[in-house]
Coordinates of C-alpha atoms and ligand atoms in Angstrom, one line a residue:
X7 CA -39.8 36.3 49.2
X8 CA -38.2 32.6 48.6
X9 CA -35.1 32.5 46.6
X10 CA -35.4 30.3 43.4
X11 CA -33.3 28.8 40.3
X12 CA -34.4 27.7 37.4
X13 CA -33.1 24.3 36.0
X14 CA -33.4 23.6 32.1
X15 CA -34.0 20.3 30.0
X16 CA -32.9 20.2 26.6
X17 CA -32.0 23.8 26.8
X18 CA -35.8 25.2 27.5
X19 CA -36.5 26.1 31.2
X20 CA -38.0 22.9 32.8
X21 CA -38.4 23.4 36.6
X22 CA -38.0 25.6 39.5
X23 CA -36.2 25.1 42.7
X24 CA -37.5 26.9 44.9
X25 CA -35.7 27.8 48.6
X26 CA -37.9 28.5 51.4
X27 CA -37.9 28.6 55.1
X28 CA -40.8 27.1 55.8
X29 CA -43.8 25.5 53.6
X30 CA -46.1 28.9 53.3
X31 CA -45.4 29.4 49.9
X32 CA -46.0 25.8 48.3
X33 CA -49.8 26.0 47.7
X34 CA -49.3 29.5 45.4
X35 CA -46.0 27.5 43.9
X36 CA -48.7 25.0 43.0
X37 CA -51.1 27.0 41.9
X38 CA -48.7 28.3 39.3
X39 CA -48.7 25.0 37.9
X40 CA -52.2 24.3 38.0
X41 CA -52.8 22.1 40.8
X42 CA -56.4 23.7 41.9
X43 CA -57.7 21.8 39.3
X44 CA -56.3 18.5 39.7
X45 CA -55.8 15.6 42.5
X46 CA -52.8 15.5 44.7
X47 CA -51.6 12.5 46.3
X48 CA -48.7 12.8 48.5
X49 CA -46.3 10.1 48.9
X50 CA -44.5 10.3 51.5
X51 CA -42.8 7.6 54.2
X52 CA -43.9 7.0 58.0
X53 CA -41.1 9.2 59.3
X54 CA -41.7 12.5 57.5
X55 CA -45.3 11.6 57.8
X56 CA -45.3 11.6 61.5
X57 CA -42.9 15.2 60.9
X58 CA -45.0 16.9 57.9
X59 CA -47.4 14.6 56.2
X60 CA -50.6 16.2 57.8
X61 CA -49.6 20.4 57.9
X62 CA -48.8 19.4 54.0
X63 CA -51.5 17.3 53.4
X64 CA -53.4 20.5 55.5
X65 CA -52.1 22.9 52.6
X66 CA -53.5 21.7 49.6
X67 CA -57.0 20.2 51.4
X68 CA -59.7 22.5 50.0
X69 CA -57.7 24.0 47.3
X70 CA -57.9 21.1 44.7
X71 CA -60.1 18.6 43.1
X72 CA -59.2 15.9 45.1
X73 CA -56.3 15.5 48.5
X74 CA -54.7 11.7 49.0
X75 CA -51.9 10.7 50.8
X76 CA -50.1 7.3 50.6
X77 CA -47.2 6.4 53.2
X78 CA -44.9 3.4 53.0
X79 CA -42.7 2.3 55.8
X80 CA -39.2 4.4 56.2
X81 CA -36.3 3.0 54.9
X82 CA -34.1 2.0 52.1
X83 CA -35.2 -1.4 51.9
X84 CA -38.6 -0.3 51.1
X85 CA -37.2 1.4 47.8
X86 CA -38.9 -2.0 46.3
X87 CA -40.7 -2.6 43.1
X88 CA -43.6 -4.3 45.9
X89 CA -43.7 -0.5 47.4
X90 CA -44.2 0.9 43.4
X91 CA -47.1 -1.6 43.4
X92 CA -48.8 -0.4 46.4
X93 CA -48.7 3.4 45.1
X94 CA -50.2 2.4 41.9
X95 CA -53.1 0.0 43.3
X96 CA -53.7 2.8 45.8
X97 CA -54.1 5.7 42.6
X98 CA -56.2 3.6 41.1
X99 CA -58.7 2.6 43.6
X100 CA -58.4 6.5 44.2
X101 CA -59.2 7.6 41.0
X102 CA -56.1 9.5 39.7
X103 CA -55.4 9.9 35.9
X104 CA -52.9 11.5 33.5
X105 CA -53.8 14.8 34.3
X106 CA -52.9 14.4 38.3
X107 CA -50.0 15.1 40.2
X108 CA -47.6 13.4 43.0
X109 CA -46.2 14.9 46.0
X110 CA -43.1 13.8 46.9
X111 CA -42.3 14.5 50.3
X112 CA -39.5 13.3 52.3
X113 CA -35.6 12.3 51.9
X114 CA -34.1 10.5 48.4
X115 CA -36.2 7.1 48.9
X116 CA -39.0 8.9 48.7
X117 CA -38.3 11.1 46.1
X118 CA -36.8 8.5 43.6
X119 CA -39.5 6.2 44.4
X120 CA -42.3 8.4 43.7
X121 CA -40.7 10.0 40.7
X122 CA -40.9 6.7 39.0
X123 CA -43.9 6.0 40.2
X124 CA -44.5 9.3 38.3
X125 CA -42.6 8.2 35.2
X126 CA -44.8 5.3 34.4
X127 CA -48.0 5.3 36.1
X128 CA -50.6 6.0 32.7
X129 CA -46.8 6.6 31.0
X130 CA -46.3 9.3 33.0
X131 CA -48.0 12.0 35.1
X132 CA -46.8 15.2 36.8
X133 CA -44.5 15.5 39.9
X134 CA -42.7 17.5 42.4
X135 CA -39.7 17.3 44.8
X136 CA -40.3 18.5 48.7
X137 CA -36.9 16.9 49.4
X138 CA -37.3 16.9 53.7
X139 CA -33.1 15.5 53.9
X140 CA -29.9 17.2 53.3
X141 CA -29.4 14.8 50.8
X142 CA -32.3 14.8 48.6
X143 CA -32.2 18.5 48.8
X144 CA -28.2 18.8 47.9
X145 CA -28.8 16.2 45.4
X146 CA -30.9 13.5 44.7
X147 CA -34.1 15.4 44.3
X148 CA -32.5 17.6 41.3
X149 CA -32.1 16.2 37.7
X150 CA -34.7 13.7 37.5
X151 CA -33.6 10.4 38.2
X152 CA -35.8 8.5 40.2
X153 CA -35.6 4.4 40.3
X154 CA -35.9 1.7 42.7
X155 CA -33.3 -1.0 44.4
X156 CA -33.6 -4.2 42.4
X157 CA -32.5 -7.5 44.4
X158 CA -30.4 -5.3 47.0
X159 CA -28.6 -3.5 43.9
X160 CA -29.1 0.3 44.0
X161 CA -31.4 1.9 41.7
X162 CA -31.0 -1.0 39.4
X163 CA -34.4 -0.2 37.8
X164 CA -35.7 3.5 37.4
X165 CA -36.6 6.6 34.6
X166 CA -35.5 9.8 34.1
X167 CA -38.8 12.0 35.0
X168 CA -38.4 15.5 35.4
X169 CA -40.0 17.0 38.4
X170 CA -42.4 20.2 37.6
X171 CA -40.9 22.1 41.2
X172 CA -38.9 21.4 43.7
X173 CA -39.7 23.3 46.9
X174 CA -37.8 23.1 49.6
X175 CA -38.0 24.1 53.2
X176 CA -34.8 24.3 54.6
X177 CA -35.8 24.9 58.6
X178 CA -36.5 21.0 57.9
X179 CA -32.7 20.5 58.4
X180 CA -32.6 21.3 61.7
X181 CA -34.9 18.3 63.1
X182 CA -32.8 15.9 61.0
X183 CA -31.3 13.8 63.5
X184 CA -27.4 13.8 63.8
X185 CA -26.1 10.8 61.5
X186 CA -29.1 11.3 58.6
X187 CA -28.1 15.0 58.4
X188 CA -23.9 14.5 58.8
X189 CA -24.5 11.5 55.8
X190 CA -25.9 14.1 53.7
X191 CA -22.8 16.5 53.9
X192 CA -21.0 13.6 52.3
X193 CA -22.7 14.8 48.8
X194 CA -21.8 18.6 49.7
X195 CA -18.0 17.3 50.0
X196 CA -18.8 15.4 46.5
X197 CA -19.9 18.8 45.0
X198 CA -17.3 20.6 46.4
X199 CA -14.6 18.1 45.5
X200 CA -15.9 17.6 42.0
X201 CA -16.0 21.2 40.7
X202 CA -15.8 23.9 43.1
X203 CA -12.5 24.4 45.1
X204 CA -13.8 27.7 46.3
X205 CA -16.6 26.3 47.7
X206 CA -14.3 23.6 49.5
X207 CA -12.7 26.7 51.3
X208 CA -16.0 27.8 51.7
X209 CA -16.9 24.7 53.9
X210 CA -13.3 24.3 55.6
X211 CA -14.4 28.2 57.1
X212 CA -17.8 27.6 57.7
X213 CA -17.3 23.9 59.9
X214 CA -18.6 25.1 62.4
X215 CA -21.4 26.7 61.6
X216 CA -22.4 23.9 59.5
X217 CA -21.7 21.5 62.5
X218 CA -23.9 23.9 64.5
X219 CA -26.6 23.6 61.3
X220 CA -26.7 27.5 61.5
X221 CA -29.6 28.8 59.2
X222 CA -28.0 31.1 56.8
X223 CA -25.4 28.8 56.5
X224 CA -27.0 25.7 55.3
X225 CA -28.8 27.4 53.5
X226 CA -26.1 29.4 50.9
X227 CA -24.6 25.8 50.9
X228 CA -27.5 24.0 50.0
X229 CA -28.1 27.2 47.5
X230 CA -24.2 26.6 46.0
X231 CA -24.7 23.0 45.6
X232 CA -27.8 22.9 43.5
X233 CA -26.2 25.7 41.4
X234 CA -23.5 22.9 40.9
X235 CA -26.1 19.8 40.1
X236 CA -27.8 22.1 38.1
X237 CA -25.3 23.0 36.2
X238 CA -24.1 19.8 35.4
X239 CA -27.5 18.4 34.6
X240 CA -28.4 20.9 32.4
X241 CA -25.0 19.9 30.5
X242 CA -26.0 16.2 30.4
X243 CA -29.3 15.3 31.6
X244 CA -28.8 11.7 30.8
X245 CA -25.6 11.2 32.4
X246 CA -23.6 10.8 28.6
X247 CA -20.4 12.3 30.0
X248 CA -20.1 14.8 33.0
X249 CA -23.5 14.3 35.0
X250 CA -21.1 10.8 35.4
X251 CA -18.6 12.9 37.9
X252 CA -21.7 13.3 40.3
X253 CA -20.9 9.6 41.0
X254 CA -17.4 10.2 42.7
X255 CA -17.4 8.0 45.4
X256 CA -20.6 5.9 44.6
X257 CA -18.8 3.0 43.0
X258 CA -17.3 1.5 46.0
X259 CA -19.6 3.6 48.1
X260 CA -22.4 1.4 46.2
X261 CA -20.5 -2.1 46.7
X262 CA -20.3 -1.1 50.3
X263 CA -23.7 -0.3 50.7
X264 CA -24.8 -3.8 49.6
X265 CA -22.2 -6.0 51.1
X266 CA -23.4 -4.1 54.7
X267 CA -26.7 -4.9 54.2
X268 CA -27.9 -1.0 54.1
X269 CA -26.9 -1.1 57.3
X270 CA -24.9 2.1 57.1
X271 CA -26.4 5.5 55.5
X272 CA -25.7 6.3 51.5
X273 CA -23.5 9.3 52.6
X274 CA -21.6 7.3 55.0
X275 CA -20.5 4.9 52.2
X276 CA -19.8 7.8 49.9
X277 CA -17.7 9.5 52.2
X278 CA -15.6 5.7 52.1
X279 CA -15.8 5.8 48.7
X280 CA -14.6 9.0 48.2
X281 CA -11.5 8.4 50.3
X282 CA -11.5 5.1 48.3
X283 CA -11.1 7.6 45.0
X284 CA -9.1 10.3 46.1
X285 CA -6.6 7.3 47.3
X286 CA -6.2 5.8 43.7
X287 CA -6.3 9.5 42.3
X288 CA -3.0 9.5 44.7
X289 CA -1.4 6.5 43.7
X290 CA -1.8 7.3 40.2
X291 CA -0.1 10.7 41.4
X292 CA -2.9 12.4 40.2
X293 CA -3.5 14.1 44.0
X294 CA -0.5 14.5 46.4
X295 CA 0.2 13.0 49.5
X296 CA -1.0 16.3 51.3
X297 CA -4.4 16.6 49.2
X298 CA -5.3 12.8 49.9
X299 CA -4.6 13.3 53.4
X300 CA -6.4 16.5 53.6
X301 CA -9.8 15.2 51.6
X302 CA -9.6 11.7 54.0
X303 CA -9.6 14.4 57.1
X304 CA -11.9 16.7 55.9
X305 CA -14.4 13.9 56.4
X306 CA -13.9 13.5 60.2
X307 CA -15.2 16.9 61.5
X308 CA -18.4 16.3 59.9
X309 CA -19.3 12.6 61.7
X310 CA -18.3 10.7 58.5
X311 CA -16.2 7.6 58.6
X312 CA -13.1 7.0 56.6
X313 CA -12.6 3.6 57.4
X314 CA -15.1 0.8 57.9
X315 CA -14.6 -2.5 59.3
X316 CA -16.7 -6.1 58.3
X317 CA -16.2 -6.2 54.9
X318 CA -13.9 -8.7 52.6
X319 CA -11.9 -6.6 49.7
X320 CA -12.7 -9.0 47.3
X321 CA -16.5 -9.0 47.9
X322 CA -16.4 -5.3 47.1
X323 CA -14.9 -5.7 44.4
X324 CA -17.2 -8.1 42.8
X325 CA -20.1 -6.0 44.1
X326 CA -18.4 -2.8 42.4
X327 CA -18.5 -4.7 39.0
X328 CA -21.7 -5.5 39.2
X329 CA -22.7 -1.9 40.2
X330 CA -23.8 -0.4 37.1
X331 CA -21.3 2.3 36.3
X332 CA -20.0 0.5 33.6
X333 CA -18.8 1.4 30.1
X334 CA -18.4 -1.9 27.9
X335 CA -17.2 -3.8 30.8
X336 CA -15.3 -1.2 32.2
X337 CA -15.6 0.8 35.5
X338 CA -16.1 4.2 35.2
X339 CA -14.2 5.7 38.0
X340 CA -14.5 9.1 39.1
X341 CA -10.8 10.5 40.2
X342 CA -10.0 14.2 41.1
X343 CA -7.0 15.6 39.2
X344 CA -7.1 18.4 42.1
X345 CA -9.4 19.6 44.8
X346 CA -12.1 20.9 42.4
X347 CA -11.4 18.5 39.3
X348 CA -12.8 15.1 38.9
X349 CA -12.5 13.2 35.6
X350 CA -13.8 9.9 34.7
X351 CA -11.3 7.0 34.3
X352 CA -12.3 3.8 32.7
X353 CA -8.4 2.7 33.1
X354 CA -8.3 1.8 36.8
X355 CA -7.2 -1.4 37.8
X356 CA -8.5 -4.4 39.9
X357 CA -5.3 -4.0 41.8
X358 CA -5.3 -0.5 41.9
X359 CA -9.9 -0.9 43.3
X360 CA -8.4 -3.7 46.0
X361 CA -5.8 -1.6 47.3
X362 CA -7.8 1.3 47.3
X363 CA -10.5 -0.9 49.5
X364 CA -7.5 -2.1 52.0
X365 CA -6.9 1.8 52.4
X366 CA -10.6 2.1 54.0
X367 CA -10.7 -1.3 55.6
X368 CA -10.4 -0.5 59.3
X369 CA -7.6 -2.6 61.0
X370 CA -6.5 -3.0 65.1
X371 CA -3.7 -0.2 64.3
X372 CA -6.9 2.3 63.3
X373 CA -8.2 0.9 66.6
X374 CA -5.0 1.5 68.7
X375 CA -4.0 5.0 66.8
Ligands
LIG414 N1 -27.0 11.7 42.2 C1 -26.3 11.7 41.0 C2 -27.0 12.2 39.8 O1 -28.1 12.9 40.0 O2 -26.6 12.1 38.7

């Protein structure tokens, strides 16, 4: 029997997340919600497609009104307002109205895209989560924001859309290849970090294991991270105040992102950024020496870098202000006031960003260390 939480919006139970080791029980989980007597299009991209698309598509075929698939080329620069338009055209030359439903299947492009593809196709139609990444499944997939990249800025344009289920099947982790799954684990850290310092300890015993993607492992640590996002979701679905602390290390990690072209993963640029922030929650003496070092370290076992050569300090910061974690023109930084504790700060400094950026800007003495 698959394990499941239920997530609220505006204090009424909202969605289901289901956890699974394989995909047996998504047709009855769509059943539940009515989807024999609707069309199903499944969005997904080419990679999962070529992994999942057809023993999904295989599911449902037979069991509804109508089966349709759409695939769009992997990757982040594909999380385009042109891809949105292809989805729509391709619903309605297929037919689908209000009363449909969207698959999402596949890592957090997928899932964001589709979701607001969801959000405003005929101002909004149904939609679930199969998040197929560590990532999407530890975070992206829960809460309801979905968007698009707009001019090489993340998410700059997207909805908040509430999925109906999120299913996940988590024997998907283990063909996620090396650097997509170790990028991932940069969000657990974030959850960790952010509000759980027994769960820290948790991962600090469990490195192996995790390094080793052992079943039962991943799987009570994707469990304890949604029971985080959820938590902090159901507080403040619209990100007013806390849902804001999910964001430790995305403000540089974001500026990053952009200024390398998306040439390194989301999870490799929050790991940076999350040094970044636990080294101004340091100078501020916030953190101590010892914590710093210890959060900077923690990210090494796992594959993640903690410095990253190529970029110009001052570009990120321009990019960071332009990122759009902004309160009336100022940043709002995430800091941790312990392992645990995070806090947003709208007091942090363009001296106190730059220096933070030199911190993570990899020099010849990395190289010769
Ligand atoms: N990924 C951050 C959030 O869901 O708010």
């Amino acid at each position: 029997m698959a394990q499941r939480l239920s997530v609220s919006y505006q204090k009424k139970p909202c969605y289901d997340i289901v956890f699974s080791q394989s995909f047996a029980e998504l047709w009855e989980e769509l059943k539940g919600l009515g989807a024999d007597g609707r069309r199903l299009c499944i969005v997904t991209d080419s990679r999962v497609d070529e992994l999942y698309g057809d023993a999904v598509l295989k599911l449902l075929e037979g069991n509804c009104l109508k089966t349709a698939k759409y695939v769009f080329p992997a990757g982040e620069e594909h999380k385009t307002l042109d891809t949105v338009k292809g989805v729509y055209t391709y619903l309605i030359e297929e037919g689908f109205d209000r009363k449909d439903m969207l698959i999402a299947l596949g890592g957090g492009v997928v899932g964001d895209l589709t979701g607001y593809v969801a959000a405003t196709y005929l101002r909004g139609i149904d939609f679930v989560q199969i998040p197929t990444t560590l990532l999407s499944q530890v975070d992206s997939s829960i809460g309801g924001k979905t968007g698009v990249d707009f001019d090489g800025y993340k998410n700059m344009v997207g909805a908040f859309k509430m999925p109906r289920l999120v299913y996940m099947n988590l024997s998907v982790l283990s063909t996620l290849e090396d650097r997509q799954f170790f990028s991932g684990f940069a969000e657990v850290m974030k959850s960790a970090l952010i509000k759980d310092a027994a769960f820290y300890e948790w991962l600090i015993e469990n490195m192996y294991e995790i390094c080793e993607r052992d079943a039962a492992v991943l799987e009570e640590m994707v469990r304890r991270c949604c029971g985080i996002k959820k938590l902090v979701v159901e507080k403040d679905p619209t990100e007013q105040g806390d849902r804001a602390l999910l964001n430790l290390g995305h403000t540089i990690g974001h500026a990053i992102e952009k200024a390398k072209n998306f040439e390194l993963y989301h999870g490799e640029c929050v790991a940076l950024g999350t040094v970044a922030a636990a080294y101004i929650s340091w100078k501020k003496e916030l953190l101590s020496m010892e914590e710093y070092y210890e959060i900077r370290d923690m990210f090494v076992p796992f594959y993640l870098p903690i410095s990253v050569d190529g970029i110009e300090p001052e570009e990120i910061l321009r990019l960071t202000k332009s990122d759009k974690k902004m309160s009336a023109g100022n940043i709002r930084f995430i800091l941790l006031k312990k392992i645990g504790k995070a806090f947003i700060d709208t007091t942090v400094t363009d001296e106190e960003i730059l220096a933070a950026i030199k911190e993570i800007q990899f020099s010849d003495e990395d190289a010769h260390a």
